[in-house]
PDB file of C-alpha atoms in Angstrom:
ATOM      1  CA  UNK A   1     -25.917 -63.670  14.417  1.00 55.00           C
ATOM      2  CA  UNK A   2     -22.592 -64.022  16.614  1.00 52.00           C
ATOM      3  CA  UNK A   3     -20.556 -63.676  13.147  1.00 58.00           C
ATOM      4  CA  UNK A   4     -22.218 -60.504  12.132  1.00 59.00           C
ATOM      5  CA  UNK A   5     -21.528 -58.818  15.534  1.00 58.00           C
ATOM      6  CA  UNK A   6     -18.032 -59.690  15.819  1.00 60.00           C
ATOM      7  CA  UNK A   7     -17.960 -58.225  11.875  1.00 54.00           C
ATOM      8  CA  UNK A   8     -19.585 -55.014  12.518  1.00 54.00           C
ATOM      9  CA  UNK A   9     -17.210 -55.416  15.886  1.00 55.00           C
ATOM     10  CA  UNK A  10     -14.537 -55.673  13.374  1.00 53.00           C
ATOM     11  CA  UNK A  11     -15.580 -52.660  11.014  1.00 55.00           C
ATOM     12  CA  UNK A  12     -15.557 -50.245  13.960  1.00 56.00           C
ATOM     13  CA  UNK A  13     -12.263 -51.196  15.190  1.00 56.00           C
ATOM     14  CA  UNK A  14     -11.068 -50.403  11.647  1.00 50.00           C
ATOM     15  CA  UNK A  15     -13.020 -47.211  11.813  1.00 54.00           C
ATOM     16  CA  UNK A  16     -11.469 -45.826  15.102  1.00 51.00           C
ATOM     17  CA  UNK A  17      -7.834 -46.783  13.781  1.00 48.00           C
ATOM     18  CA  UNK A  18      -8.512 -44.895  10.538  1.00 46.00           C
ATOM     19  CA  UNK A  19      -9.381 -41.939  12.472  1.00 49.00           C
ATOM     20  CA  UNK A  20      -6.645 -42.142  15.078  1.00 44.00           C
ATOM     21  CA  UNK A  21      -4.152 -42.569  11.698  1.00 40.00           C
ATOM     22  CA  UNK A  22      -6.043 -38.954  10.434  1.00 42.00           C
ATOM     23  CA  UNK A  23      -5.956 -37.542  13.603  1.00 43.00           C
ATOM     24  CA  UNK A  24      -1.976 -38.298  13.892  1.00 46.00           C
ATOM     25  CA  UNK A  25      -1.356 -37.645  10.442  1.00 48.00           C
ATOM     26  CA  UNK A  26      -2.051 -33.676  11.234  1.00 53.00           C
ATOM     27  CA  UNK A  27      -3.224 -32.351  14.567  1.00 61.00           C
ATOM     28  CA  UNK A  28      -2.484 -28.763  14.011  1.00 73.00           C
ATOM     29  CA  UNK A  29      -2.910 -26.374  11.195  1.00 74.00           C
ATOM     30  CA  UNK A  30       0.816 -25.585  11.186  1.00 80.00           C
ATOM     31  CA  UNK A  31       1.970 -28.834  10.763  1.00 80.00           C
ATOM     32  CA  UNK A  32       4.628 -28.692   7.447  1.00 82.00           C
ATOM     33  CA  UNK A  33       5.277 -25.241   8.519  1.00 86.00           C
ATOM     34  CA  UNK A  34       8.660 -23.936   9.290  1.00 90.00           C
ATOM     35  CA  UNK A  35       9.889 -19.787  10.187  1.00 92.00           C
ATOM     36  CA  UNK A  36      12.567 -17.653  10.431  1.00 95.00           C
ATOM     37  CA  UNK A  37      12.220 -14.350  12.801  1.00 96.00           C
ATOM     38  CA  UNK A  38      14.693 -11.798  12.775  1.00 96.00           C
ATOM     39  CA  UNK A  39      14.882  -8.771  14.882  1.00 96.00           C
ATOM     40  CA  UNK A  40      16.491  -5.864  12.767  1.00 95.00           C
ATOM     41  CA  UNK A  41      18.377  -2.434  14.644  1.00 94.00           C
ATOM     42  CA  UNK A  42      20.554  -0.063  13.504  1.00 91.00           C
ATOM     43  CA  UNK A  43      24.333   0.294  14.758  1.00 90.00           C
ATOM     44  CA  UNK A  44      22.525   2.643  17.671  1.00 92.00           C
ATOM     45  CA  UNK A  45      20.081  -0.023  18.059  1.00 93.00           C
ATOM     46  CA  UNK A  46      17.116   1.254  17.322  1.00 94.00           C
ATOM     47  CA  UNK A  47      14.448  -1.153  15.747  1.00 95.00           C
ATOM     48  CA  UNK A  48      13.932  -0.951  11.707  1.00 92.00           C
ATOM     49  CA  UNK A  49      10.375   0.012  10.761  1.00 89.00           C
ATOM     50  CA  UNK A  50      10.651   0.590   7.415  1.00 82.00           C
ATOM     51  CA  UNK A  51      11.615  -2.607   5.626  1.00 88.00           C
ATOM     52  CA  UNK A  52       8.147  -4.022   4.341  1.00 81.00           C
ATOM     53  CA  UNK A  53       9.161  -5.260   0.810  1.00 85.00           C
ATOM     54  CA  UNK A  54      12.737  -5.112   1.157  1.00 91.00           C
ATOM     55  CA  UNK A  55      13.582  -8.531   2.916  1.00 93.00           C
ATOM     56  CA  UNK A  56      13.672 -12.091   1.596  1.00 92.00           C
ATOM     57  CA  UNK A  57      14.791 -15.067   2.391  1.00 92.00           C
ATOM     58  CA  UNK A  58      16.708 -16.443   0.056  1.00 91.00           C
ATOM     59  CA  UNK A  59      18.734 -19.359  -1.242  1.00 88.00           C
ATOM     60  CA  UNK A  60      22.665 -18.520   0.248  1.00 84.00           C
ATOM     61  CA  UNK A  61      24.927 -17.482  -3.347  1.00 74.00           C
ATOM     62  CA  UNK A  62      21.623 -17.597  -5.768  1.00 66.00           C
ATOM     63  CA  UNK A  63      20.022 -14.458  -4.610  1.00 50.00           C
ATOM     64  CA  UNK A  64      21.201 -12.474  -7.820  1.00 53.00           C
ATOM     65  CA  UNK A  65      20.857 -15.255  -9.862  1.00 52.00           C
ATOM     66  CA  UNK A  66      17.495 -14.714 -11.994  1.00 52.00           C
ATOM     67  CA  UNK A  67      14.963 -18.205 -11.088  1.00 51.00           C
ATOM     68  CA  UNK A  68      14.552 -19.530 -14.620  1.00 58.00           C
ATOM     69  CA  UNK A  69      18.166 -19.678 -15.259  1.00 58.00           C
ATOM     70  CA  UNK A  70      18.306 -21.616 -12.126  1.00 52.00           C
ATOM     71  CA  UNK A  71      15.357 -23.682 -12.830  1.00 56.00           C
ATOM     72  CA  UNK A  72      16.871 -24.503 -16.161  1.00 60.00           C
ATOM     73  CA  UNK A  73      20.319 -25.416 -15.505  1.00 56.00           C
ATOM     74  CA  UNK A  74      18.917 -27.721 -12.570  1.00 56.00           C
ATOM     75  CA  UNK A  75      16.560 -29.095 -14.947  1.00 57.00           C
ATOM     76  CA  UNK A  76      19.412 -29.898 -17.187  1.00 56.00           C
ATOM     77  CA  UNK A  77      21.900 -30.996 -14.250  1.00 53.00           C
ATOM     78  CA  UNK A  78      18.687 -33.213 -12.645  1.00 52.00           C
ATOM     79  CA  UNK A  79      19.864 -31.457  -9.952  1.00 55.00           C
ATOM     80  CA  UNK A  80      16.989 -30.213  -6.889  1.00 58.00           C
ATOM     81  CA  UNK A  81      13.969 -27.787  -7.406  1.00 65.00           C
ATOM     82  CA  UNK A  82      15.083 -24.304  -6.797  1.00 72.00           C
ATOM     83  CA  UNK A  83      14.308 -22.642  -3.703  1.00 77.00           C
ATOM     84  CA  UNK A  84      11.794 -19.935  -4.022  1.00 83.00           C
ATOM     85  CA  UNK A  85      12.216 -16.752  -1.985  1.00 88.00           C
ATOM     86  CA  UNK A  86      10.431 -15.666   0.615  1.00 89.00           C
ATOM     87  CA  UNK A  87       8.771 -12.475   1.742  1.00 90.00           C
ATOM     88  CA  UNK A  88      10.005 -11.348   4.998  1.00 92.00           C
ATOM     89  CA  UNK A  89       6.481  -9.224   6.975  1.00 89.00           C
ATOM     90  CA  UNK A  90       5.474  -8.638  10.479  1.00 88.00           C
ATOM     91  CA  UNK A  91       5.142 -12.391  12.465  1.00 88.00           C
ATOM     92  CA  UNK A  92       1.677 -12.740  13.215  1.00 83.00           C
ATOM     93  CA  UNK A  93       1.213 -11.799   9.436  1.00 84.00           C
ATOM     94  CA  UNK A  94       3.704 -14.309   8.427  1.00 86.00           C
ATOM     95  CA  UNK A  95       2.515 -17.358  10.788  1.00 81.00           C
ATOM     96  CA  UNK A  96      -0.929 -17.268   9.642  1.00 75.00           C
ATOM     97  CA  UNK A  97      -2.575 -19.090   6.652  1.00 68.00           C
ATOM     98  CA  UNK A  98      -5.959 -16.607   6.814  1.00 67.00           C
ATOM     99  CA  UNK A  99      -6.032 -14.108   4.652  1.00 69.00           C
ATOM    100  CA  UNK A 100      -8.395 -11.851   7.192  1.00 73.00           C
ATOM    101  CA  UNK A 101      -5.852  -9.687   9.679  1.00 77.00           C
ATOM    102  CA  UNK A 102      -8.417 -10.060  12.387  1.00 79.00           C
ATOM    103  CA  UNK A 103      -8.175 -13.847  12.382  1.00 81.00           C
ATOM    104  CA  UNK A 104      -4.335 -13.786  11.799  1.00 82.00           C
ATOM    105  CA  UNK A 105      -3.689 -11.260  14.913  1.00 82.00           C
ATOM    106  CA  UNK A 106      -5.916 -13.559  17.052  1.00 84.00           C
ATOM    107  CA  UNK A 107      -4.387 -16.545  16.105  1.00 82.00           C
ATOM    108  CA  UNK A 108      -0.923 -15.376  16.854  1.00 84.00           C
ATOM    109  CA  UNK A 109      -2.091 -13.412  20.193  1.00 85.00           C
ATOM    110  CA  UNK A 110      -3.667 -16.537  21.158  1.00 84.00           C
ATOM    111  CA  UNK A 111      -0.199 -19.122  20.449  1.00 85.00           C
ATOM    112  CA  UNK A 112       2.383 -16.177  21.132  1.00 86.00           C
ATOM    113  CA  UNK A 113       1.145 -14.284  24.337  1.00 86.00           C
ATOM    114  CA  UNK A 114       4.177 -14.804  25.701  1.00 89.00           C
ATOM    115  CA  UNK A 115       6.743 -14.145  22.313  1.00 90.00           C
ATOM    116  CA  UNK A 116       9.546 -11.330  22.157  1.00 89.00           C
ATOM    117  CA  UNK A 117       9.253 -10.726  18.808  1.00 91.00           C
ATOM    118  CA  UNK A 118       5.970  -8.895  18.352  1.00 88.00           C
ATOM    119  CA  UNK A 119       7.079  -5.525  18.126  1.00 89.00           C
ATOM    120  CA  UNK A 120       9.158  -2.917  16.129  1.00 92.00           C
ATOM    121  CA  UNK A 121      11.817  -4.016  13.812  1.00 94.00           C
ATOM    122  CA  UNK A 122      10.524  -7.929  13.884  1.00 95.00           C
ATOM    123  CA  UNK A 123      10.369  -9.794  10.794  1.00 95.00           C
ATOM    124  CA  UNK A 124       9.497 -13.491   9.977  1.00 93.00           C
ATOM    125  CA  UNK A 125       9.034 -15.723   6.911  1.00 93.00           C
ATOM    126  CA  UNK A 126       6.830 -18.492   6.796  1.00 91.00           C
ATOM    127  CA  UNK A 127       8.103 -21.656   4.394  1.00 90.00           C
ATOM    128  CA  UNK A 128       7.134 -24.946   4.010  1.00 85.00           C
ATOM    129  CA  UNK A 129       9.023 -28.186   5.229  1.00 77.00           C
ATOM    130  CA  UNK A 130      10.235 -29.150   1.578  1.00 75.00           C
ATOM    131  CA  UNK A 131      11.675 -25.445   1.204  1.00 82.00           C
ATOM    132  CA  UNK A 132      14.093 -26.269   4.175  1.00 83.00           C
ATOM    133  CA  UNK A 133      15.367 -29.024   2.712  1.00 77.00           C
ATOM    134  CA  UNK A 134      17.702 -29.417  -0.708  1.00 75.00           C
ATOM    135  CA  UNK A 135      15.420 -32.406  -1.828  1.00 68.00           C
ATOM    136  CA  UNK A 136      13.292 -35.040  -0.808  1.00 59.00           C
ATOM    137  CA  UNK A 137      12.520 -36.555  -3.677  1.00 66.00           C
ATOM    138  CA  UNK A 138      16.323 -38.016  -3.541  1.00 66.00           C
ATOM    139  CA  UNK A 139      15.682 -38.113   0.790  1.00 66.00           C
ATOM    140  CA  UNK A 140      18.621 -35.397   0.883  1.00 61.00           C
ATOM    141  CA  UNK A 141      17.450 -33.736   4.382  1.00 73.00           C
ATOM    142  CA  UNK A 142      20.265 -31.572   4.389  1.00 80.00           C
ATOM    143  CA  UNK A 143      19.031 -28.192   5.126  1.00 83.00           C
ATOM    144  CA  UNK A 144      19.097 -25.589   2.620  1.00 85.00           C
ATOM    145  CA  UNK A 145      21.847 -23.125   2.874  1.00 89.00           C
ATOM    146  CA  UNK A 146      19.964 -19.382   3.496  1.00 92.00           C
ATOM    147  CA  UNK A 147      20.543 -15.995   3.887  1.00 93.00           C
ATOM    148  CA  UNK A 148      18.542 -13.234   4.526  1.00 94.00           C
ATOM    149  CA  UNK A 149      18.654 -10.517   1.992  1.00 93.00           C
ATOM    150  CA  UNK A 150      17.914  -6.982   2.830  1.00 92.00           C
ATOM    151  CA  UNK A 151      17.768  -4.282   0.213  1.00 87.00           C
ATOM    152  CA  UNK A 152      18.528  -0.803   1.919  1.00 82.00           C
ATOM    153  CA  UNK A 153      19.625   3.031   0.440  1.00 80.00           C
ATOM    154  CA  UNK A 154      20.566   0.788  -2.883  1.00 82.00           C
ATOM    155  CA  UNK A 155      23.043  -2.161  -1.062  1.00 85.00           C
ATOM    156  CA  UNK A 156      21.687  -5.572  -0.593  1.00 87.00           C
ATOM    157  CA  UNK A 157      23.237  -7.273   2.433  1.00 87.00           C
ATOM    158  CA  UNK A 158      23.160 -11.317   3.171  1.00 90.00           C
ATOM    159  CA  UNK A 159      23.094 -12.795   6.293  1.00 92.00           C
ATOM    160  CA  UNK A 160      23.296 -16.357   6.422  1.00 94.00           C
ATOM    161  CA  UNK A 161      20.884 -18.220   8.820  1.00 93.00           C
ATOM    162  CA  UNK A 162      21.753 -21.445  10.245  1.00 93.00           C
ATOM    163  CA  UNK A 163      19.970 -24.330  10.324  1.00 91.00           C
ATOM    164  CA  UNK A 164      19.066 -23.823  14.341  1.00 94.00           C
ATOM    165  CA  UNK A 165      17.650 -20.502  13.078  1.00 95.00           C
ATOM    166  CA  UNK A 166      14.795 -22.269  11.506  1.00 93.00           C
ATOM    167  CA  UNK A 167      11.736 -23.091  13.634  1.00 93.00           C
ATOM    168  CA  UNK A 168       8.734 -25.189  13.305  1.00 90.00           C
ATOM    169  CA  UNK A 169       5.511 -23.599  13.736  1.00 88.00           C
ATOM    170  CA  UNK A 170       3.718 -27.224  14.979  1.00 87.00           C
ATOM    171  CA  UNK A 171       2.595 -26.401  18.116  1.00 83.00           C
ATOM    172  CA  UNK A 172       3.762 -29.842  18.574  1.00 84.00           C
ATOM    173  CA  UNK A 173       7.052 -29.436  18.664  1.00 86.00           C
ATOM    174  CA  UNK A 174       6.657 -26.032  21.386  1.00 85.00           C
ATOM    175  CA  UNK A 175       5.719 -22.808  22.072  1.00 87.00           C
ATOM    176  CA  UNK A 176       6.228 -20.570  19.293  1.00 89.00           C
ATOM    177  CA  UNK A 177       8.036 -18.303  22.443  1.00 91.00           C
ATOM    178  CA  UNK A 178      10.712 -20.958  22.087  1.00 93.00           C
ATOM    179  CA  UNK A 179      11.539 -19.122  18.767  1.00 94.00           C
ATOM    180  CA  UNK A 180      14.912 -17.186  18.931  1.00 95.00           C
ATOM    181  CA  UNK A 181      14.856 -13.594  16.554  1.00 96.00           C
ATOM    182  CA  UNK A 182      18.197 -13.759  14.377  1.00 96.00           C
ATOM    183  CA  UNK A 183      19.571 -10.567  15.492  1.00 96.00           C
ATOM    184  CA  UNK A 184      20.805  -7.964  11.898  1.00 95.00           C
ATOM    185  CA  UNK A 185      22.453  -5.016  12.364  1.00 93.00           C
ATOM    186  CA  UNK A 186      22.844  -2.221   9.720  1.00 88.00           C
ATOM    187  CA  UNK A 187      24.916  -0.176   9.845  1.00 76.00           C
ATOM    188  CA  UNK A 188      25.356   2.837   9.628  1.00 56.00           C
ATOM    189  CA  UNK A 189      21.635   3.638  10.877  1.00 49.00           C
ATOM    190  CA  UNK A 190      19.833   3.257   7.340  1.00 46.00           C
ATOM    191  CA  UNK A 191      18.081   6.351   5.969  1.00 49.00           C
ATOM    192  CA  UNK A 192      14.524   7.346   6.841  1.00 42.00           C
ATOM    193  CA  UNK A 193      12.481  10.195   5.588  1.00 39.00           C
ATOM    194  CA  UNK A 194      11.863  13.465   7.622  1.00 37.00           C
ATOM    195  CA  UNK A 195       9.079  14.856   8.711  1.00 32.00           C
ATOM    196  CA  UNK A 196       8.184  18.349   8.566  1.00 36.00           C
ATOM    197  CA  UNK A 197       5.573  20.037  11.212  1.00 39.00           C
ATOM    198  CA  UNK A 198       4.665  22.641   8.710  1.00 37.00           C
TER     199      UNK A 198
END
């Protein structure tokens, strides 16, 4: 009798450690996450509306480079996986893994009350931890060299973003107001339609 207590003594022990393990392994839903925000003005400083579409993030000297040449010559080199760009959209857009706006505006009103960047002429994209780095299959954990790539009135102009410029969105590691915007300026003041009353 005393051996099968201290066994099923035993088996919950192992049980509780298990779940601690889980529980450590992830605790939030943005763990593996990483962003870039970037606040973008004109050379009067007005905020940039109209970019939806036209910014990436994108690997730093590769951006005009079609992928599957890329992906081929690294293939052929052995060299590491090709970094995939990324759609630059409004933040709490970006943060969020839900595909329903509702639940994607709560969740970032609910972790970013307190963030600059929800507003006019912010941007962020939303990549994963093995995008930021050049490859950890080999353990390289040197960070990818970026740039962000906006296409406007027919020029496409890189900015490079440093490492520091790239947050994680674990709520582990802070509040997502700790996030700094990347500030771009275009200039001249990029072209928008007019309006007519009539």
């Amino acid at each position: 009798m005393f051996k099968k207590s201290i066994g099923l003594g035993l088996l919950s022990l192992a049980i509780l450690l298990l779940q601690a393990i889980e529980t450590q392994a992830q605790h939030c839903p943005f763990d593996g996450s990483e962003a870039v925000v970037i606040h973008v003005t004109d050379s009067t400083g007005t905020p940039i509306s109209n970019l939806e579409g036209k910014i990436r993030l994108v690997e730093l000297g590769k951006a005009s480079q079609p992928a599957e040449e890329v992906e081929t010559a690294q293939k052929e080199t052995g060299t590491a996986k090709p970094f995939n760009p990324k759609l630059f959209s409004e933040p709490y857009d970006a943060f969020s893994w839900s595909g329903n706006k509702l639940e994607k505006r709560a969740t970032f009103e609910r972790l970013c009350a307190d963030c600059v960047y929800d507003g006019v002429g912010y941007y962020a994209a939303r990549m994963t931890f093995s995008d930021k780095y050049v490859d950890l299959k080999t353990r390289d954990f040197k960070v990818r060299d970026l740039a962000v790539e906006i296409a406007v009135d027919g020029d496409v102009i890189q900015t490079p973003i440093a490492a520091t410029d790239i947050y994680s969105l674990c709520t582990g590691t802070g509040k997502w107001s700790r996030i700094v915007p990347v500030e771009i300026v275009i200039n001249p003041p990029a072209k928008t339609k007019e309006t007519s009353n009539t």
